[in-house]
């Protein structure tokens, strides 16, 4: 009997489980921690049972052997709830059954909530803004939120639906009219919202009875296409059901039916994709004229003046030197950018992956030298001397983060910007499906 007791004690000690008080005030059994000085950043739950954790949305069971993370301030950042331990909670949107990984902003407001089956049919009714939406929940579907700064105020950003199941739709009315919408795959989901709860856009089930005004011309919208709105209800993006002949910024051109058009709030064209029959043989920017035969995308500022052009939406040039030379020429192909990232690391961070000697070639500078992005520096290749000059990035930045490099007129790199990303390491995309640049410029160091 004594040997058995000693054996059990030895087994318990070998599990290396210890009692720990979390920043939330909860006492748990832990098997590992990550600290920053005396601050707890991560805790791996030990023992053989889930631990009860106090969260901004109530006490929830954190799954055994999973990691609970905290901000340096002590605020809860994330935890994992097992599907078998799922909990139904009451929210300002309605009842949600949560399971899977849950994230919170430092303010306590929800950042990402994983929701799961709530009824036999898998359907939930959620009220967002003044509209009640039917959500088809699948296993651990994720709702993303804006940071409201208040744990009691929920501001949905993206709400899930079952992909491929378009059996339900709804009518939505704003200042632009009444729309019959249904879910659509991809970024332009009908369940995507502005912080005030107004709808960003979605897929049209039927063609609206009214036209869109484009520079004073009535244009009808294509059925089964995606339509998007500004927060005030003005149409920001649509697909025409007919050919449009446009005159704007001193140019005449046509947009064929079925191509994308983005508008300013006053109905002037912001960006037109796949344009044809540009009236001028060249498009002038400053002192430089570009051959219009190579142009298929036109961009205009709020006054209606030409502010950029491109070959595709992913390669849209909209920054120029004073003489009109293209200042930045980054290929915004999302699939190429995606391959630069490794996500879901054990510490729930993300980092760049090396893909060879350089990440991206495609920046332009006045001397037209090659620009290469490396892990922690940018190099400029001098074709005359066959040499490279290094310009170091700020601590913590990687080559794959860089959105643009800016140069002095003599070709020396002066600063750079990075891509925006959310709390989970995902690129934040613009309405064209391109990652968004954080325009705050950072200085190179030597």
XYZ file of C-alpha atoms in Angstrom, residues 90-427:
338
model
C -27.264 36.756 -23.442
C -25.881 39.608 -25.559
C -27.206 42.947 -26.896
C -27.656 41.111 -30.230
C -29.576 38.177 -28.760
C -28.650 34.795 -27.307
C -25.418 33.234 -28.596
C -23.972 29.800 -27.903
C -20.195 30.177 -27.654
C -17.527 27.533 -28.189
C -14.034 27.574 -29.627
C -11.521 30.415 -29.396
C -12.751 33.729 -27.980
C -10.817 37.013 -28.191
C -11.336 40.309 -26.359
C -9.954 43.792 -26.833
C -8.056 45.288 -23.922
C -11.117 47.430 -23.196
C -13.092 44.247 -22.506
C -15.325 44.515 -25.577
C -15.474 41.322 -27.683
C -13.045 41.064 -30.596
C -13.944 37.620 -31.971
C -16.603 35.255 -30.660
C -16.919 31.689 -31.937
C -20.553 30.618 -31.997
C -21.998 27.180 -32.615
C -25.324 25.382 -32.978
C -28.066 27.012 -30.954
C -31.121 25.114 -32.195
C -32.023 21.961 -34.094
C -32.241 23.962 -37.313
C -28.957 25.784 -36.657
C -30.710 29.132 -37.079
C -30.300 32.182 -34.870
C -32.036 35.547 -34.863
C -29.648 38.414 -34.185
C -30.614 42.062 -34.006
C -27.973 44.410 -35.376
C -28.861 48.069 -35.630
C -32.584 48.187 -36.361
C -32.667 44.977 -38.404
C -33.214 41.375 -37.275
C -31.006 38.981 -39.236
C -31.292 35.225 -39.626
C -27.902 33.611 -39.106
C -27.278 30.021 -40.111
C -24.726 28.876 -37.523
C -22.316 26.101 -38.372
C -19.737 24.518 -36.073
C -17.639 27.304 -34.492
C -18.561 30.124 -36.844
C -16.826 33.377 -35.962
C -18.331 36.811 -35.332
C -15.845 39.699 -35.498
C -16.428 42.981 -33.639
C -15.170 46.548 -33.606
C -13.578 47.784 -30.390
C -16.359 49.778 -28.720
C -14.229 50.519 -25.671
C -17.023 49.118 -23.465
C -17.605 45.462 -22.608
C -21.361 46.059 -22.557
C -21.489 47.589 -26.052
C -21.190 45.101 -28.914
C -20.467 46.439 -32.423
C -20.482 43.554 -34.941
C -18.163 43.809 -37.923
C -18.680 40.436 -39.653
C -21.388 37.902 -38.770
C -21.279 34.281 -40.008
C -23.595 32.320 -42.204
C -23.340 28.830 -43.629
C -21.285 29.141 -46.808
C -23.012 27.854 -49.898
C -26.468 27.957 -48.304
C -28.324 30.926 -49.808
C -31.840 29.780 -49.020
C -32.693 32.843 -46.936
C -32.679 36.506 -47.882
C -34.067 39.764 -46.545
C -35.075 43.234 -47.615
C -32.890 46.136 -46.568
C -33.870 49.787 -46.931
C -31.635 52.842 -46.736
C -31.443 56.257 -48.435
C -30.594 54.582 -51.754
C -33.783 52.489 -51.815
C -35.016 48.987 -50.992
C -32.805 45.970 -51.727
C -33.501 42.239 -51.747
C -30.277 40.702 -50.463
C -28.922 37.215 -49.836
C -25.612 35.895 -48.442
C -22.542 35.680 -50.644
C -19.140 34.093 -50.134
C -16.015 36.179 -49.697
C -15.342 39.609 -48.275
C -18.582 41.171 -49.562
C -20.860 39.282 -47.169
C -24.345 40.599 -46.477
C -23.452 40.181 -42.830
C -20.796 42.901 -42.762
C -21.499 46.103 -40.884
C -20.301 49.586 -40.003
C -19.733 50.388 -36.299
C -23.173 52.020 -36.053
C -24.858 48.782 -37.208
C -25.648 49.908 -40.761
C -25.071 47.334 -43.480
C -21.964 47.547 -45.698
C -23.402 45.536 -48.557
C -24.200 42.168 -50.014
C -25.373 40.128 -52.965
C -28.499 41.217 -54.794
C -31.122 38.526 -55.140
C -33.103 40.533 -57.658
C -32.303 43.608 -59.732
C -33.572 46.803 -58.027
C -36.357 48.752 -59.737
C -34.440 52.012 -59.516
C -31.151 53.128 -61.130
C -27.889 54.421 -59.666
C -26.982 57.991 -60.604
C -23.467 58.096 -62.090
C -22.417 61.642 -62.939
C -26.056 62.515 -63.511
C -26.720 59.459 -65.711
C -29.162 56.732 -64.693
C -27.575 53.273 -64.657
C -29.369 50.060 -63.678
C -27.795 47.455 -61.378
C -27.064 43.870 -62.395
C -28.979 41.053 -60.677
C -26.922 38.567 -58.633
C -24.084 41.085 -58.309
C -22.564 42.589 -55.165
C -23.642 46.039 -54.025
C -22.018 48.036 -51.228
C -22.900 51.199 -49.321
C -21.224 54.032 -47.467
C -22.253 54.293 -43.824
C -24.852 56.967 -44.731
C -26.549 54.596 -47.213
C -25.083 56.083 -50.400
C -23.986 53.464 -52.941
C -20.210 53.006 -52.866
C -19.871 50.024 -55.238
C -22.095 48.350 -57.811
C -22.038 46.355 -61.049
C -23.934 47.902 -63.995
C -26.417 45.908 -66.052
C -25.628 47.942 -69.135
C -22.762 49.700 -70.887
C -21.920 53.120 -69.416
C -20.405 55.965 -71.413
C -18.642 58.336 -69.051
C -16.933 61.705 -69.287
C -14.887 62.641 -66.231
C -11.508 64.214 -65.503
C -11.098 65.349 -69.087
C -11.461 61.795 -70.399
C -14.215 59.911 -72.171
C -14.384 56.144 -71.709
C -16.809 53.239 -71.495
C -17.490 50.638 -68.812
C -19.019 47.393 -70.045
C -21.916 45.684 -68.252
C -20.777 43.320 -65.522
C -17.699 45.306 -64.447
C -17.067 46.935 -61.076
C -17.658 50.627 -60.422
C -16.851 52.460 -57.171
C -18.439 55.855 -56.506
C -17.904 58.924 -54.373
C -20.928 59.912 -52.284
C -21.999 62.529 -54.866
C -22.169 59.935 -57.668
C -18.844 60.783 -59.333
C -16.724 57.780 -60.236
C -14.066 56.913 -57.683
C -12.599 53.850 -59.463
C -13.704 52.136 -62.658
C -12.423 48.655 -63.511
C -11.892 47.237 -66.989
C -12.475 50.515 -68.841
C -12.434 50.616 -72.658
C -12.214 53.182 -75.445
C -10.323 55.893 -73.557
C -10.673 59.012 -75.694
C -7.038 60.103 -75.394
C -4.084 58.083 -76.699
C -2.168 59.026 -73.565
C -2.975 59.758 -69.953
C -0.823 62.573 -68.571
C 0.349 62.830 -64.967
C 2.600 65.833 -64.389
C 5.074 65.985 -67.279
C 4.821 62.297 -68.111
C 2.323 60.792 -70.552
C 1.374 57.131 -70.230
C 0.031 55.060 -73.107
C -3.707 54.620 -72.535
C -3.690 51.316 -74.452
C -2.029 49.760 -71.408
C -4.573 51.188 -68.953
C -7.716 49.356 -67.824
C -8.386 50.964 -64.420
C -9.013 54.669 -63.778
C -9.098 56.378 -60.374
C -10.500 59.866 -59.657
C -10.410 62.156 -56.618
C -13.489 63.717 -55.004
C -13.351 66.675 -57.408
C -13.541 64.287 -60.356
C -9.906 64.705 -61.431
C -7.755 61.759 -62.493
C -5.622 60.660 -59.523
C -4.368 57.251 -60.605
C -4.531 54.426 -63.115
C -3.593 50.791 -63.371
C -3.456 47.563 -65.288
C -5.636 45.749 -62.746
C -7.301 46.634 -59.444
C -4.467 44.791 -57.704
C -1.933 46.992 -59.467
C -3.391 50.484 -59.165
C -0.892 53.350 -59.231
C -2.007 56.365 -57.225
C 1.195 57.983 -55.932
C 3.532 59.970 -58.164
C 6.653 62.139 -58.014
C 6.298 65.830 -58.915
C 7.279 65.142 -62.536
C 4.589 62.466 -62.812
C 6.823 59.395 -62.474
C 5.126 56.569 -60.584
C 6.221 56.691 -56.967
C 5.074 53.275 -55.879
C 4.345 50.226 -57.937
C 3.513 47.422 -55.543
C 1.845 44.310 -56.882
C -1.043 43.927 -54.426
C -1.773 40.316 -55.412
C -3.307 38.928 -52.235
C -2.329 35.300 -52.846
C 1.344 36.293 -53.071
C 1.096 38.280 -49.842
C -0.699 35.457 -48.072
C 2.223 33.139 -48.736
C 4.491 35.442 -46.746
C 2.705 34.783 -43.472
C 2.662 32.062 -40.875
C -0.303 32.350 -38.526
C -1.693 30.494 -35.518
C 1.663 30.133 -33.809
C 1.639 28.739 -30.242
C 1.856 32.262 -28.796
C -1.061 33.389 -30.979
C 1.158 35.816 -32.818
C 2.071 35.948 -36.508
C 5.361 36.385 -38.304
C 6.878 36.641 -41.749
C 8.182 33.582 -43.569
C 11.332 33.829 -45.645
C 10.763 33.059 -49.318
C 14.346 33.466 -50.525
C 16.643 36.443 -50.725
C 13.845 38.986 -51.040
C 10.138 39.280 -50.333
C 8.948 41.796 -52.890
C 10.364 43.560 -55.913
C 8.111 46.210 -57.337
C 8.799 49.506 -55.597
C 9.811 52.376 -57.860
C 12.343 55.074 -57.097
C 13.688 58.036 -59.120
C 16.866 56.224 -60.209
C 14.917 53.066 -61.141
C 17.203 50.853 -59.066
C 16.066 47.468 -57.806
C 14.540 47.451 -54.331
C 14.604 44.276 -52.257
C 12.886 43.582 -48.941
C 14.664 41.287 -46.491
C 13.857 40.156 -42.963
C 15.028 43.283 -41.177
C 16.292 45.636 -43.880
C 15.713 47.032 -47.363
C 18.537 46.851 -49.891
C 19.047 49.049 -52.961
C 20.951 47.419 -55.800
C 23.205 49.768 -57.751
C 23.443 48.432 -61.319
C 26.539 50.497 -62.094
C 28.690 49.380 -59.157
C 27.037 45.986 -58.576
C 26.661 46.870 -54.902
C 23.852 46.812 -52.349
C 23.131 49.451 -49.726
C 21.289 48.352 -46.595
C 18.613 50.395 -44.796
C 17.456 48.828 -41.539
C 13.827 48.640 -40.452
C 12.581 49.657 -37.036
C 12.807 46.996 -34.351
C 9.952 44.504 -34.587
C 9.218 45.068 -38.289
C 9.833 42.493 -41.027
C 10.161 42.813 -44.765
C 6.809 41.151 -45.373
C 5.067 43.805 -43.276
C 6.078 46.580 -45.677
C 3.374 48.149 -47.844
C 5.411 50.928 -49.480
C 8.885 52.417 -49.500
C 9.277 56.174 -49.978
C 12.340 57.822 -51.519
C 14.030 61.203 -51.782
C 14.473 62.561 -55.285
C 18.063 61.247 -55.326
C 16.795 57.693 -54.843
C 17.691 57.303 -51.156
C 15.004 55.479 -49.127
C 13.664 57.838 -46.474
C 10.732 56.002 -44.876
C 8.349 53.081 -45.220
C 4.834 52.044 -44.268
C 3.365 48.689 -43.282
C 0.153 46.771 -43.913
C -2.667 46.990 -41.398
C -3.648 43.795 -39.621
C -6.154 42.894 -36.969
C -5.740 41.374 -33.518
C -5.467 37.914 -35.060
C -2.822 38.632 -37.726
C -5.273 38.826 -40.650
C -4.716 41.495 -43.277
